mmCIF file of C-alpha atoms in Angstrom:
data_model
loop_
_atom_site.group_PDB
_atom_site.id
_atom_site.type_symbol
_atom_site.label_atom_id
_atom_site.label_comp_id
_atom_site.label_asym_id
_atom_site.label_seq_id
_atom_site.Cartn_x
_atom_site.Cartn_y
_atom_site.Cartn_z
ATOM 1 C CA UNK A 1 17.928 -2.156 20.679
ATOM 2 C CA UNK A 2 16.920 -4.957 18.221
ATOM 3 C CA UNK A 3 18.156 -8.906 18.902
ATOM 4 C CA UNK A 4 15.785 -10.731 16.778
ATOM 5 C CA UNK A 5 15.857 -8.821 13.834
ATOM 6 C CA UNK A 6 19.861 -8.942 13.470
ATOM 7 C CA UNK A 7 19.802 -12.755 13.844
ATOM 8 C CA UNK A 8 21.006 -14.627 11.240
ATOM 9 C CA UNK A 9 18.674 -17.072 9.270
ATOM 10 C CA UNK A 10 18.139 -19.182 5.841
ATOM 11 C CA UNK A 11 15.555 -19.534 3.224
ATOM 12 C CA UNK A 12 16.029 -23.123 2.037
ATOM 13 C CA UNK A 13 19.740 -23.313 1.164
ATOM 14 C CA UNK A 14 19.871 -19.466 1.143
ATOM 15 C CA UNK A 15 22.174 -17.972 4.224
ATOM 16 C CA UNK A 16 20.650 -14.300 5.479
ATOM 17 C CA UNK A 17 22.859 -12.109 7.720
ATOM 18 C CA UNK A 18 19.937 -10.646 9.570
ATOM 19 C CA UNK A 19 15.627 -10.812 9.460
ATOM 20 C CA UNK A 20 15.190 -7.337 7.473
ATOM 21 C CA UNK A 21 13.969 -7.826 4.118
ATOM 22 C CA UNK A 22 13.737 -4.961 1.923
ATOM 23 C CA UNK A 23 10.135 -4.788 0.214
ATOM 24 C CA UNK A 24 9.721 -4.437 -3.217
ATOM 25 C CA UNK A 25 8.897 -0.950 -3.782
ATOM 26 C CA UNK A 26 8.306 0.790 -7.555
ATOM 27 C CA UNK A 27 10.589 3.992 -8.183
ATOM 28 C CA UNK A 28 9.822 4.513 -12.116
ATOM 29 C CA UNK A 29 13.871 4.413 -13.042
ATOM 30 C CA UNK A 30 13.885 2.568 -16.121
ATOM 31 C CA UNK A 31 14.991 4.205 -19.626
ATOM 32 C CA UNK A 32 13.589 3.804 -22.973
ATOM 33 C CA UNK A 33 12.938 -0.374 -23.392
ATOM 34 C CA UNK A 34 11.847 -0.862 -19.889
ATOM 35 C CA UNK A 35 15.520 -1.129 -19.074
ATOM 36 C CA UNK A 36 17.235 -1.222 -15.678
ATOM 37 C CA UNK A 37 19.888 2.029 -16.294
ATOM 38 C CA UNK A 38 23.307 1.055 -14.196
ATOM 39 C CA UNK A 39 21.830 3.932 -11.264
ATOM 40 C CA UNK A 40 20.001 1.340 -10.458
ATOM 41 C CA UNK A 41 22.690 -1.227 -9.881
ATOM 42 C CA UNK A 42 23.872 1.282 -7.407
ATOM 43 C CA UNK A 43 20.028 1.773 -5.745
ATOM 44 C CA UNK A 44 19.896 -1.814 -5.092
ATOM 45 C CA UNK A 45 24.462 -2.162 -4.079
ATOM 46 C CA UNK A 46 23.813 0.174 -1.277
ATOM 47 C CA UNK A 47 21.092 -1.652 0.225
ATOM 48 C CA UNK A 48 22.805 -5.134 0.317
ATOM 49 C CA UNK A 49 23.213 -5.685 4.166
ATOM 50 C CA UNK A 50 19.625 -6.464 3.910
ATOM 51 C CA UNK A 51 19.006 -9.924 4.930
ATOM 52 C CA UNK A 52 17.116 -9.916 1.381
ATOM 53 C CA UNK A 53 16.143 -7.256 -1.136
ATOM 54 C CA UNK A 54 13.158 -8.013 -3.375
ATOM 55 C CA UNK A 55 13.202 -5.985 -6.631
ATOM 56 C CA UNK A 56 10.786 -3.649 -7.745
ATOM 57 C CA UNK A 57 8.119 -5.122 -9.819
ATOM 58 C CA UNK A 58 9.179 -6.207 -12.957
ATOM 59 C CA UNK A 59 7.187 -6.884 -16.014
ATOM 60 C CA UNK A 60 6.440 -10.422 -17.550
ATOM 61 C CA UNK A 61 4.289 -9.236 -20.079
ATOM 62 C CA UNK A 62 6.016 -8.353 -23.549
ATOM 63 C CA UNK A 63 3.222 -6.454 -24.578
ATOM 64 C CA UNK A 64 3.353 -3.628 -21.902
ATOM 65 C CA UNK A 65 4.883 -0.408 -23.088
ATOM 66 C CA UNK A 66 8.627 0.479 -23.910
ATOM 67 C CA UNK A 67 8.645 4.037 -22.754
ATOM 68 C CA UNK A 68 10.415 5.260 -19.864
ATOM 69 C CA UNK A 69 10.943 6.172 -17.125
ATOM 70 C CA UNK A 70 8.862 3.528 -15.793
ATOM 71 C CA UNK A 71 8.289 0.418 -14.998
ATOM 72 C CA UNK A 72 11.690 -2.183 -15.661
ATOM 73 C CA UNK A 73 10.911 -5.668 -17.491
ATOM 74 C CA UNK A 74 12.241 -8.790 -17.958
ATOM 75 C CA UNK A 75 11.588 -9.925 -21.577
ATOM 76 C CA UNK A 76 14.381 -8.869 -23.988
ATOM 77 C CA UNK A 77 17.565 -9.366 -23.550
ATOM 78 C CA UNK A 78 18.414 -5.885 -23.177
ATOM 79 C CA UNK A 79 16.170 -6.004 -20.035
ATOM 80 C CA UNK A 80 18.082 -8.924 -18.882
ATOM 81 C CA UNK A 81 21.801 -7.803 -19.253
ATOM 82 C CA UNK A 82 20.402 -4.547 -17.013
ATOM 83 C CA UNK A 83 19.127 -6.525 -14.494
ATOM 84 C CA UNK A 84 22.314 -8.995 -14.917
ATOM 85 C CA UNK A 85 24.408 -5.628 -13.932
ATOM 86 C CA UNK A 86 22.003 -5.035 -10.661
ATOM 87 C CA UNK A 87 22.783 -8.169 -9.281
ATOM 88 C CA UNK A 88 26.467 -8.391 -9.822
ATOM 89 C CA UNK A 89 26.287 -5.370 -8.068
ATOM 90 C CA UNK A 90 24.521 -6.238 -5.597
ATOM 91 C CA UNK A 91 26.705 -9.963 -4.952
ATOM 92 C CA UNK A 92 30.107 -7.468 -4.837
ATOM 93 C CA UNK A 93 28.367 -5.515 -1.934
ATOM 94 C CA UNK A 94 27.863 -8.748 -0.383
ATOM 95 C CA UNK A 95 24.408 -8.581 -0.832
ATOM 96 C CA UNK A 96 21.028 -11.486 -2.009
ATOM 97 C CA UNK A 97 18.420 -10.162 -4.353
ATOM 98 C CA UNK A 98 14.990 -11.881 -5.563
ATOM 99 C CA UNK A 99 13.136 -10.695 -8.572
ATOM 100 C CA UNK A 100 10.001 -9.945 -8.623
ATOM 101 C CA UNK A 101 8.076 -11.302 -11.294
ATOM 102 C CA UNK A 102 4.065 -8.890 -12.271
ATOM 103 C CA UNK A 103 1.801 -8.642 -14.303
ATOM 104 C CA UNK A 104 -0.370 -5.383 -14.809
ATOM 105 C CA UNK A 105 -3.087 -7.374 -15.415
ATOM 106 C CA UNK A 106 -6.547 -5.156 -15.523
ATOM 107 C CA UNK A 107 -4.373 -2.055 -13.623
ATOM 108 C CA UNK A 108 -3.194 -1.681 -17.076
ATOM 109 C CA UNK A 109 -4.167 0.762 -19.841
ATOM 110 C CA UNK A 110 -4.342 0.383 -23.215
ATOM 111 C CA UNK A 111 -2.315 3.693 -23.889
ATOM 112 C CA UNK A 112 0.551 2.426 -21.831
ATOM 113 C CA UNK A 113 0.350 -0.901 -24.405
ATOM 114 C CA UNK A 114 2.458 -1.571 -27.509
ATOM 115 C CA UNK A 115 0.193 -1.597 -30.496
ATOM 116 C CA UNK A 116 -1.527 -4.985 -30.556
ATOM 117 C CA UNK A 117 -1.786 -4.865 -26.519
ATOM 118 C CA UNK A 118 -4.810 -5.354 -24.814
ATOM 119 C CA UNK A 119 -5.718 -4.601 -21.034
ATOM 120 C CA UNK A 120 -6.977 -8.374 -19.668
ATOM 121 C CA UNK A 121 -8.310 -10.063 -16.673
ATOM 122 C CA UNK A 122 -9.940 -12.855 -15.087
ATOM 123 C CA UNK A 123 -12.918 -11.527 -15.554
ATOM 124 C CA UNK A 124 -14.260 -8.306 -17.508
ATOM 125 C CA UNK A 125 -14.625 -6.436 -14.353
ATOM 126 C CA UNK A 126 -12.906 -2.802 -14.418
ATOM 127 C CA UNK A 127 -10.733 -1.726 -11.328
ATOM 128 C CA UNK A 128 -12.440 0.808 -9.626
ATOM 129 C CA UNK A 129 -10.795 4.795 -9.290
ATOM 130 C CA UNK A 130 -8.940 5.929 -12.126
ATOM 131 C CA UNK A 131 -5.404 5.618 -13.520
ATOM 132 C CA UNK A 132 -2.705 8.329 -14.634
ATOM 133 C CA UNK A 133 -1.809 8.174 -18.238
ATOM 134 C CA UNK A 134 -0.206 10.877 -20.692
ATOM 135 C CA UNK A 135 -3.217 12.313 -21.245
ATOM 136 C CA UNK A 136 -3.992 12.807 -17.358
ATOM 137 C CA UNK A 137 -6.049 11.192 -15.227
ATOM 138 C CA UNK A 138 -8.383 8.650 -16.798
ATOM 139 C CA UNK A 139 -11.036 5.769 -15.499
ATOM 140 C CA UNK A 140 -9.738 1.952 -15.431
ATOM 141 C CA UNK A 141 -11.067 0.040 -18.781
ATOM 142 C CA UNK A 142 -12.679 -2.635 -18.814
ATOM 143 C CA UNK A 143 -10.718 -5.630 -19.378
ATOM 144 C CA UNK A 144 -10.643 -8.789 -21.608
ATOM 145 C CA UNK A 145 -11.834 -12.050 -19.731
ATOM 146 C CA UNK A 146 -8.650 -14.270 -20.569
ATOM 147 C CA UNK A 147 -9.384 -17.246 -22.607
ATOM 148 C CA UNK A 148 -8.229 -20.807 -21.182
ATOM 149 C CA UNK A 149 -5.595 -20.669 -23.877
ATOM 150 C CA UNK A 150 -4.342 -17.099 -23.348
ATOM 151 C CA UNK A 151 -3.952 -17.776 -19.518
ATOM 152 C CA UNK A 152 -1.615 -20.596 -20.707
ATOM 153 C CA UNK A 153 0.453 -18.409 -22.449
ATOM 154 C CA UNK A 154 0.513 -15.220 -19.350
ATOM 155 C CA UNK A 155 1.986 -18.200 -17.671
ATOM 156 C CA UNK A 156 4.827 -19.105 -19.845
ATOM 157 C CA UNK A 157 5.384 -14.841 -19.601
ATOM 158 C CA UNK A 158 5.972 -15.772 -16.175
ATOM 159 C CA UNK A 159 8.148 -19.250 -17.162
ATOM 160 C CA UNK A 160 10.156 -17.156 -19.706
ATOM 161 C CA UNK A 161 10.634 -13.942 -17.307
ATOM 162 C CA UNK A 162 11.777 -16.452 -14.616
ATOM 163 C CA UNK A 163 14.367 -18.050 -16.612
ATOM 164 C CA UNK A 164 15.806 -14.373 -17.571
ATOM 165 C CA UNK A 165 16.144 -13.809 -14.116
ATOM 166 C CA UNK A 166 17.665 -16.984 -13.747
ATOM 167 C CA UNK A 167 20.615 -15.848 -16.631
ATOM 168 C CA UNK A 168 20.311 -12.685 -14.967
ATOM 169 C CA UNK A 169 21.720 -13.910 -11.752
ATOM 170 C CA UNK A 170 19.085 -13.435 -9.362
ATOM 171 C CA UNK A 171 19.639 -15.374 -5.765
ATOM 172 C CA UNK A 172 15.806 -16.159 -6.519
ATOM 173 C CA UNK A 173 11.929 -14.911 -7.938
ATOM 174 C CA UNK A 174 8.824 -13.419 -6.187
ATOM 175 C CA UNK A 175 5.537 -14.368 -7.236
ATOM 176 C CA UNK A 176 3.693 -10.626 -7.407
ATOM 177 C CA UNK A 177 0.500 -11.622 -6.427
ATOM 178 C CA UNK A 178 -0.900 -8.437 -4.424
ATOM 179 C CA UNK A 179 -1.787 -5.020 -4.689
ATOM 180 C CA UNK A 180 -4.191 -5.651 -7.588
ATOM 181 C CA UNK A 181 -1.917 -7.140 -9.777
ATOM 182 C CA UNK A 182 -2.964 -10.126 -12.431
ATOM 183 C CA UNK A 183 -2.456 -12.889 -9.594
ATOM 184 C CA UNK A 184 -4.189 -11.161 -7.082
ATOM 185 C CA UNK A 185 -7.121 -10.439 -9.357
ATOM 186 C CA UNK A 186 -7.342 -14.011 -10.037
ATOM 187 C CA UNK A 187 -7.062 -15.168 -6.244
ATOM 188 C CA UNK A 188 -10.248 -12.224 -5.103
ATOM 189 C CA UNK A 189 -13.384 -13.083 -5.495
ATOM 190 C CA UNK A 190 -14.452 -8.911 -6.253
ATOM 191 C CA UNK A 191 -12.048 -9.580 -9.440
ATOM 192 C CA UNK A 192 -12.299 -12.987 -10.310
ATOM 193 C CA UNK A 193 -15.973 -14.360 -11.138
ATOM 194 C CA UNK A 194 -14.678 -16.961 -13.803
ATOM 195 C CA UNK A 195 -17.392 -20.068 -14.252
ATOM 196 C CA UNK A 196 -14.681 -22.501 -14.979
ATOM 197 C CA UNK A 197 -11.536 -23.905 -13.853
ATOM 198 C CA UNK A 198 -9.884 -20.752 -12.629
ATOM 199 C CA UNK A 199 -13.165 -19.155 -10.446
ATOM 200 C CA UNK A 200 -15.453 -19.828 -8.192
ATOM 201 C CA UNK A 201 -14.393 -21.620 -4.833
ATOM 202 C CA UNK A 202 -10.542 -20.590 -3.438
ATOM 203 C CA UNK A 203 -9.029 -23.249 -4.680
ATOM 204 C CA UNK A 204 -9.872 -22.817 -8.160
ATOM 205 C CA UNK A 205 -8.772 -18.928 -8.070
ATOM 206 C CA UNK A 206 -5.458 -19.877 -6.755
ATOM 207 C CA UNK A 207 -4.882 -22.405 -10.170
ATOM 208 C CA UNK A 208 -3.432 -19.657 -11.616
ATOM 209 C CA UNK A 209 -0.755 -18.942 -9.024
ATOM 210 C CA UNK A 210 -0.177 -22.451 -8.968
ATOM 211 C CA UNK A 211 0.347 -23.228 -13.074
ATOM 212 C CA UNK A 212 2.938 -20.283 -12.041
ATOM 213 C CA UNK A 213 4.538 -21.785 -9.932
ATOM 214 C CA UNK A 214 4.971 -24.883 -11.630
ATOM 215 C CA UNK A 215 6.270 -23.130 -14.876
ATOM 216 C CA UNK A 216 8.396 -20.720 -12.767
ATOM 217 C CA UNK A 217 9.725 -24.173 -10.786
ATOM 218 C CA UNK A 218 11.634 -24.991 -13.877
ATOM 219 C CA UNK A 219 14.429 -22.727 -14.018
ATOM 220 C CA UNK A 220 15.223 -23.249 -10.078
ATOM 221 C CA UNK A 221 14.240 -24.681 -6.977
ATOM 222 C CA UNK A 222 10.910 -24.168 -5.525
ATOM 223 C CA UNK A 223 12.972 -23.194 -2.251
ATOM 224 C CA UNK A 224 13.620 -19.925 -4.495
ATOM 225 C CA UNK A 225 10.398 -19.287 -5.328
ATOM 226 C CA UNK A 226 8.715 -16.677 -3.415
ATOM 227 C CA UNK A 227 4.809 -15.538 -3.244
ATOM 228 C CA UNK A 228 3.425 -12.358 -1.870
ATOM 229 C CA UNK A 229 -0.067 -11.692 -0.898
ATOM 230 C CA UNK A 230 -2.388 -9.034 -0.068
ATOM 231 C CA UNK A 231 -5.319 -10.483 1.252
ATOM 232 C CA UNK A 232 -7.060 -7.281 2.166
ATOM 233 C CA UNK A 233 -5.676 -4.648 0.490
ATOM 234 C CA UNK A 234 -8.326 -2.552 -1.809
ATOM 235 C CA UNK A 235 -6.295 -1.212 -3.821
ATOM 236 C CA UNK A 236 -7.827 -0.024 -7.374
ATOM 237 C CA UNK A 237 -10.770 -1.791 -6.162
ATOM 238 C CA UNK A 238 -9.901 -5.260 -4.631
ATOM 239 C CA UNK A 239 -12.374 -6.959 -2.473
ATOM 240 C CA UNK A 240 -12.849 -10.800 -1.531
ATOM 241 C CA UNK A 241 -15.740 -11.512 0.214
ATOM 242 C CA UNK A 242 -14.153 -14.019 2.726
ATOM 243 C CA UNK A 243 -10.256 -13.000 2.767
ATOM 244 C CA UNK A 244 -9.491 -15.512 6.031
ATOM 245 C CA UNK A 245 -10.851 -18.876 4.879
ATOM 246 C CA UNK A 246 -10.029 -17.952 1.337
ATOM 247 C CA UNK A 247 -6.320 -17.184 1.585
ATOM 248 C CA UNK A 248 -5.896 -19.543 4.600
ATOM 249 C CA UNK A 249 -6.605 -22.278 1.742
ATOM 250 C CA UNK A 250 -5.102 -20.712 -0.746
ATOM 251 C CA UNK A 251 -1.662 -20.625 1.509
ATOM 252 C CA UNK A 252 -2.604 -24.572 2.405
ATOM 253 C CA UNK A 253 -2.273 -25.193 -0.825
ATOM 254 C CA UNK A 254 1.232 -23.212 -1.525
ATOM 255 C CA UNK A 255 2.805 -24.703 1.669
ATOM 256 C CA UNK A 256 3.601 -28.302 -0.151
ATOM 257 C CA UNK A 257 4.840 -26.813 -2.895
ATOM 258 C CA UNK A 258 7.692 -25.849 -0.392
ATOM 259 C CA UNK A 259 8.468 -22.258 -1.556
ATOM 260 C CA UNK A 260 11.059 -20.254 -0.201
ATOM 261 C CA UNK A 261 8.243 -17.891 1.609
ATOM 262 C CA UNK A 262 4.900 -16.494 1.917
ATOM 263 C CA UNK A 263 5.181 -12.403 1.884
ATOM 264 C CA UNK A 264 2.326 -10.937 2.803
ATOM 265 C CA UNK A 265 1.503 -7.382 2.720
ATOM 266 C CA UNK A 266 -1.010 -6.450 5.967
ATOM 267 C CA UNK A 267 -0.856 -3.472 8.238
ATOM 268 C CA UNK A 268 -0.535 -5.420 11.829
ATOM 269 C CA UNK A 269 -3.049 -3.010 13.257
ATOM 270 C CA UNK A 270 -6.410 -3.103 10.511
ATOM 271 C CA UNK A 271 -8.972 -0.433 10.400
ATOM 272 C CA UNK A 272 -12.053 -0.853 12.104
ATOM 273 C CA UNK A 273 -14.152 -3.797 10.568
ATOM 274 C CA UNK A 274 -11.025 -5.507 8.466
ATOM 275 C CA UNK A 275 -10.051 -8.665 9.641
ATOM 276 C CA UNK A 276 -6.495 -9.641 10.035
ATOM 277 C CA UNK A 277 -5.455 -12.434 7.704
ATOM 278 C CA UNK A 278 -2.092 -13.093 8.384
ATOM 279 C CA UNK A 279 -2.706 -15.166 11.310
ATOM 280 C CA UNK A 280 -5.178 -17.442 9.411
ATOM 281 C CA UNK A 281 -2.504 -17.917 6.662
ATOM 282 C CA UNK A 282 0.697 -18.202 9.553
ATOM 283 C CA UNK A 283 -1.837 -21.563 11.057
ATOM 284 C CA UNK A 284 -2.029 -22.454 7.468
ATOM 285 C CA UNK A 285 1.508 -22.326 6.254
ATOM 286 C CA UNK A 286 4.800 -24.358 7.635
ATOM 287 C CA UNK A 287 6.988 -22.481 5.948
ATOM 288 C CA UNK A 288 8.562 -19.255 6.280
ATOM 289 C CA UNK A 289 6.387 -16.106 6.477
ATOM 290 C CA UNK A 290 7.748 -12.244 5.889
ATOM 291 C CA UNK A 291 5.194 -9.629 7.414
ATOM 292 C CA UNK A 292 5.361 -5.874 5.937
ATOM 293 C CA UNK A 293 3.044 -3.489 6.494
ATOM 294 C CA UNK A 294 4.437 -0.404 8.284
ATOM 295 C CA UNK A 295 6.404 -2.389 10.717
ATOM 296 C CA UNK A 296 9.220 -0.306 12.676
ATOM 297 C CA UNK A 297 11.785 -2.104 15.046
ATOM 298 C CA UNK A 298 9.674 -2.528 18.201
ATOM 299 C CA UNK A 299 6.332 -3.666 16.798
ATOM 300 C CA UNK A 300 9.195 -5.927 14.031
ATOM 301 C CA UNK A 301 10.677 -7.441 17.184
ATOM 302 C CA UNK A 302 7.297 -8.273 19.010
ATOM 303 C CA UNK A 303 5.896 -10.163 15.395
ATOM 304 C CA UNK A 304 9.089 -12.168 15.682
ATOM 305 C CA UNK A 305 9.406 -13.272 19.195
ATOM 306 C CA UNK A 306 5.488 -13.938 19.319
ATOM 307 C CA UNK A 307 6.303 -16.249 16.295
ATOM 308 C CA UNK A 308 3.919 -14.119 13.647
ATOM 309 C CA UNK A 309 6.827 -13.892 11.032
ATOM 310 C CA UNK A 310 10.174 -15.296 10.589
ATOM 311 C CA UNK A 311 11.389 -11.864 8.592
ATOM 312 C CA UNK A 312 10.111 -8.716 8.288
ATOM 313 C CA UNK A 313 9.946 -6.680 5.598
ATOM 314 C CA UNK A 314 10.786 -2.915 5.127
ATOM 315 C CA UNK A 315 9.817 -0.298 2.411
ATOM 316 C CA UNK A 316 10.079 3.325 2.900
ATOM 317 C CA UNK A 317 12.418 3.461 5.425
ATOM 318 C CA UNK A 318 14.940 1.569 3.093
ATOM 319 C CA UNK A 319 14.418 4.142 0.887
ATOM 320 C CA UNK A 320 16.170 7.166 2.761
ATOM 321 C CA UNK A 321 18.178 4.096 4.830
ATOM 322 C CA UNK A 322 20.256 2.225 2.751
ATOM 323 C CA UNK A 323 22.132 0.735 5.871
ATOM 324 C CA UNK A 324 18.972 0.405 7.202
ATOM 325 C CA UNK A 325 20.189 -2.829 9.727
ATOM 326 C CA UNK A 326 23.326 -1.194 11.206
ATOM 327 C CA UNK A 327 20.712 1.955 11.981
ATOM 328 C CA UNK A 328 18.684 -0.314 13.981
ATOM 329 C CA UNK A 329 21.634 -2.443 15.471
ATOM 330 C CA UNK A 330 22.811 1.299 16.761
ATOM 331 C CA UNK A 331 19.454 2.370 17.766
ATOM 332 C CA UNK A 332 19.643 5.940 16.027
ATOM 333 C CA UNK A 333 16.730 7.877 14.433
ATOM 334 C CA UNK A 334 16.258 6.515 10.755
ATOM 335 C CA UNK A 335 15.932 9.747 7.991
ATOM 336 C CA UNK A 336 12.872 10.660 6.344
ATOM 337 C CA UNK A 337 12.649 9.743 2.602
ATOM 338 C CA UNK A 338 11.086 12.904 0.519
ATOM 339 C CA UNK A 339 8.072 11.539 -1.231
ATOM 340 C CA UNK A 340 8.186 14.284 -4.108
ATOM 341 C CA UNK A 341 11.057 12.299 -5.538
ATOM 342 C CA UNK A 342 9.236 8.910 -5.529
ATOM 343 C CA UNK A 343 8.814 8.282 -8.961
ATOM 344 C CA UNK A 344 11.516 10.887 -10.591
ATOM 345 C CA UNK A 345 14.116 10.545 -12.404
ATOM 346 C CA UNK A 346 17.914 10.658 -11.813
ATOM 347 C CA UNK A 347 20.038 10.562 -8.900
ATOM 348 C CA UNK A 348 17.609 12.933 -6.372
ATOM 349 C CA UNK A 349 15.678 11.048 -3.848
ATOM 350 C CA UNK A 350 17.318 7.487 -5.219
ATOM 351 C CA UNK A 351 20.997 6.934 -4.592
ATOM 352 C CA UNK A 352 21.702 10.052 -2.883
ATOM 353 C CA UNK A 353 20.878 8.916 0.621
ATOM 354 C CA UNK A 354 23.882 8.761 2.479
ATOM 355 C CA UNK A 355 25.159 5.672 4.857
ATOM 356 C CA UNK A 356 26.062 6.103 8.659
ATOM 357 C CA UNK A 357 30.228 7.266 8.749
ATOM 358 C CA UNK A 358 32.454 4.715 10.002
#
């Protein structure tokens, strides 16, 4: 059934075995220390014949909290030798894996911090909605406007996580800058109203992506270096006033850095009333796109031979398909993952998915 989507194709001097990426999705797995446990080296190992996997979102910033199960890391070196056991995993199986590098940014609480943390933004504008902590459901704080000097040092978080993943043996690193993370709060307008350097017009919001870039740049090549973007996603709050002309600059000025992709995250159809920005930033951007957003194989194909993408990214259905590309090269009906077992822990609804026979 699918042609375009099992065709072979590089990022930079990267060699994929097929179009399917597997999105970065969050599944709350890690043990005491923010710690990859080796189940997860098996997660990731049965989902190699992706064309690429990105990782989960892993933490850059030291001062988020140790307990678990949550969210992994990558700044300690216990954090480092778990993720170094996902990807040697993940090479055996044959497979190429990209971390993805986050920041909680203002989606953070100070409850969830190690003593001394603080929940920070661009600006001191809370995230709208409210956020689950031990103590139940509870509205987003307000955060910390970062200081010029303390965004210098969120970016060497980024520098340091980046050369972890380096040790680690990730293939490569994704820039997390959707969903309402740190980078995403700087690059929206609803989130960022900074006076200086790093708000005001597009260009200036997207300084702090680029100072990431550039510090992430020096522990591999920029054809490594992935960025994913959001431009219209509200989640916990995010609004930009002008998403098309603002991200189609802010992906004018990523294209000469000559990154390995743009990723962005945009349902292909948009509710009534919400532009679609992925064309703006496609005219605005030589380089390789990846489109997710509830793609399945026929409306995948169509993006690719219209020349919208170059990959296409896949979340959920990875999830209860772990050979999700030989599914679609046979054309059979794809499982339905069981959203109670999300964010759980242990073996249920994470490595217990089984593979096609033969």
């Amino acid at each position: 059934m699918t042609t375009r989507l099992l065709e072979p194709t590089s990022l930079g001097d990267l060699h994929l075995p097929n179009r399917i990426v597997m999105a970065p999705m969050t599944r709350r797995r890690a043990v005491h220390g923010k710690v990859p446990p080796d189940i997860t080296a098996l997660y990731y190992a049965q989902r190699a014949s992706a064309g690429l996997i990105v990782s989960e979102s892993i933490e850059v910033d030291p001062w988020s909290g140790l307990e678990g199960p949550t969210r992994p890391g990558l700044f300690t070196d216990a954090q480092q030798e778990g993720w170094a056991t996902v990807t040697r995993g993940v090479h055996a199986a044959g497979g190429r894996i990209f971390a993805q590098l986050s920041h909680m940014g203002r989606g953070a609480h100070s409850s969830q911090l190690q003593p001394g943390g603080r929940v920070v933004g661009p600006s001191a504008i809370a995230a709208s909605g409210s956020i689950y902590t031990q103590a139940g459901p509870v509205p987003f704080q307000t955060p910390d406007e970062l200081t010029v000097g303390e965004i210098a040092e969120v970016v060497g978080h980024y520098a340091e996580a980046a050369r972890r993943a380096h040790a680690a043996g990730f293939d490569g690193v994704e820039l997390h800058g959707a969903n309402g993370y740190l980078i995403d709060q700087f690059l929206r307008d609803g989130s960022n109203q900074r006076s200086d350097d790093y708000g005001g017009s597009a260009a200036k919001r997207a300084r702090f992506l680029l100072e990431i870039f550039a510090a992430v740049a020096r522990y591999g090549p920029t054809e490594r270096i992935g960025v994913r973007l959001s431009p219209t996603n509200l989640f916990q709050g995010m609004s930009d006033t002008d998403p098309v002309q603002h991200f189609a600059t802010i992906a004018s000025l990523i294209g000469p850095l000559a990154p390995a992709y743009l990723h962005v995250v945009e349902p292909e159809v948009q509710p009534n009333g919400v532009p679609y920005v992925a064309a703006a930033i496609r005219s605005s951007f030589e380089g390789r796109l990846i489109l997710a957003g509830k793609y399945d194989a026929v409306s995948a194909e169509s993006a690719l031979a219209r020349g919208a993408a170059d990959l296409v990214a896949f979340g959920e259905k990875f999830i209860a398909n772990p050979d999700l590309p030989e599914r679609l090269r046979r054309g059979v009906d794809l499982a339905v993952p069981d959203k109670a077992t999300f964010y759980t822990s242990g073996p249920e609804g994470y490595v217990d998915y089984p593979s096609l026979p033969g």
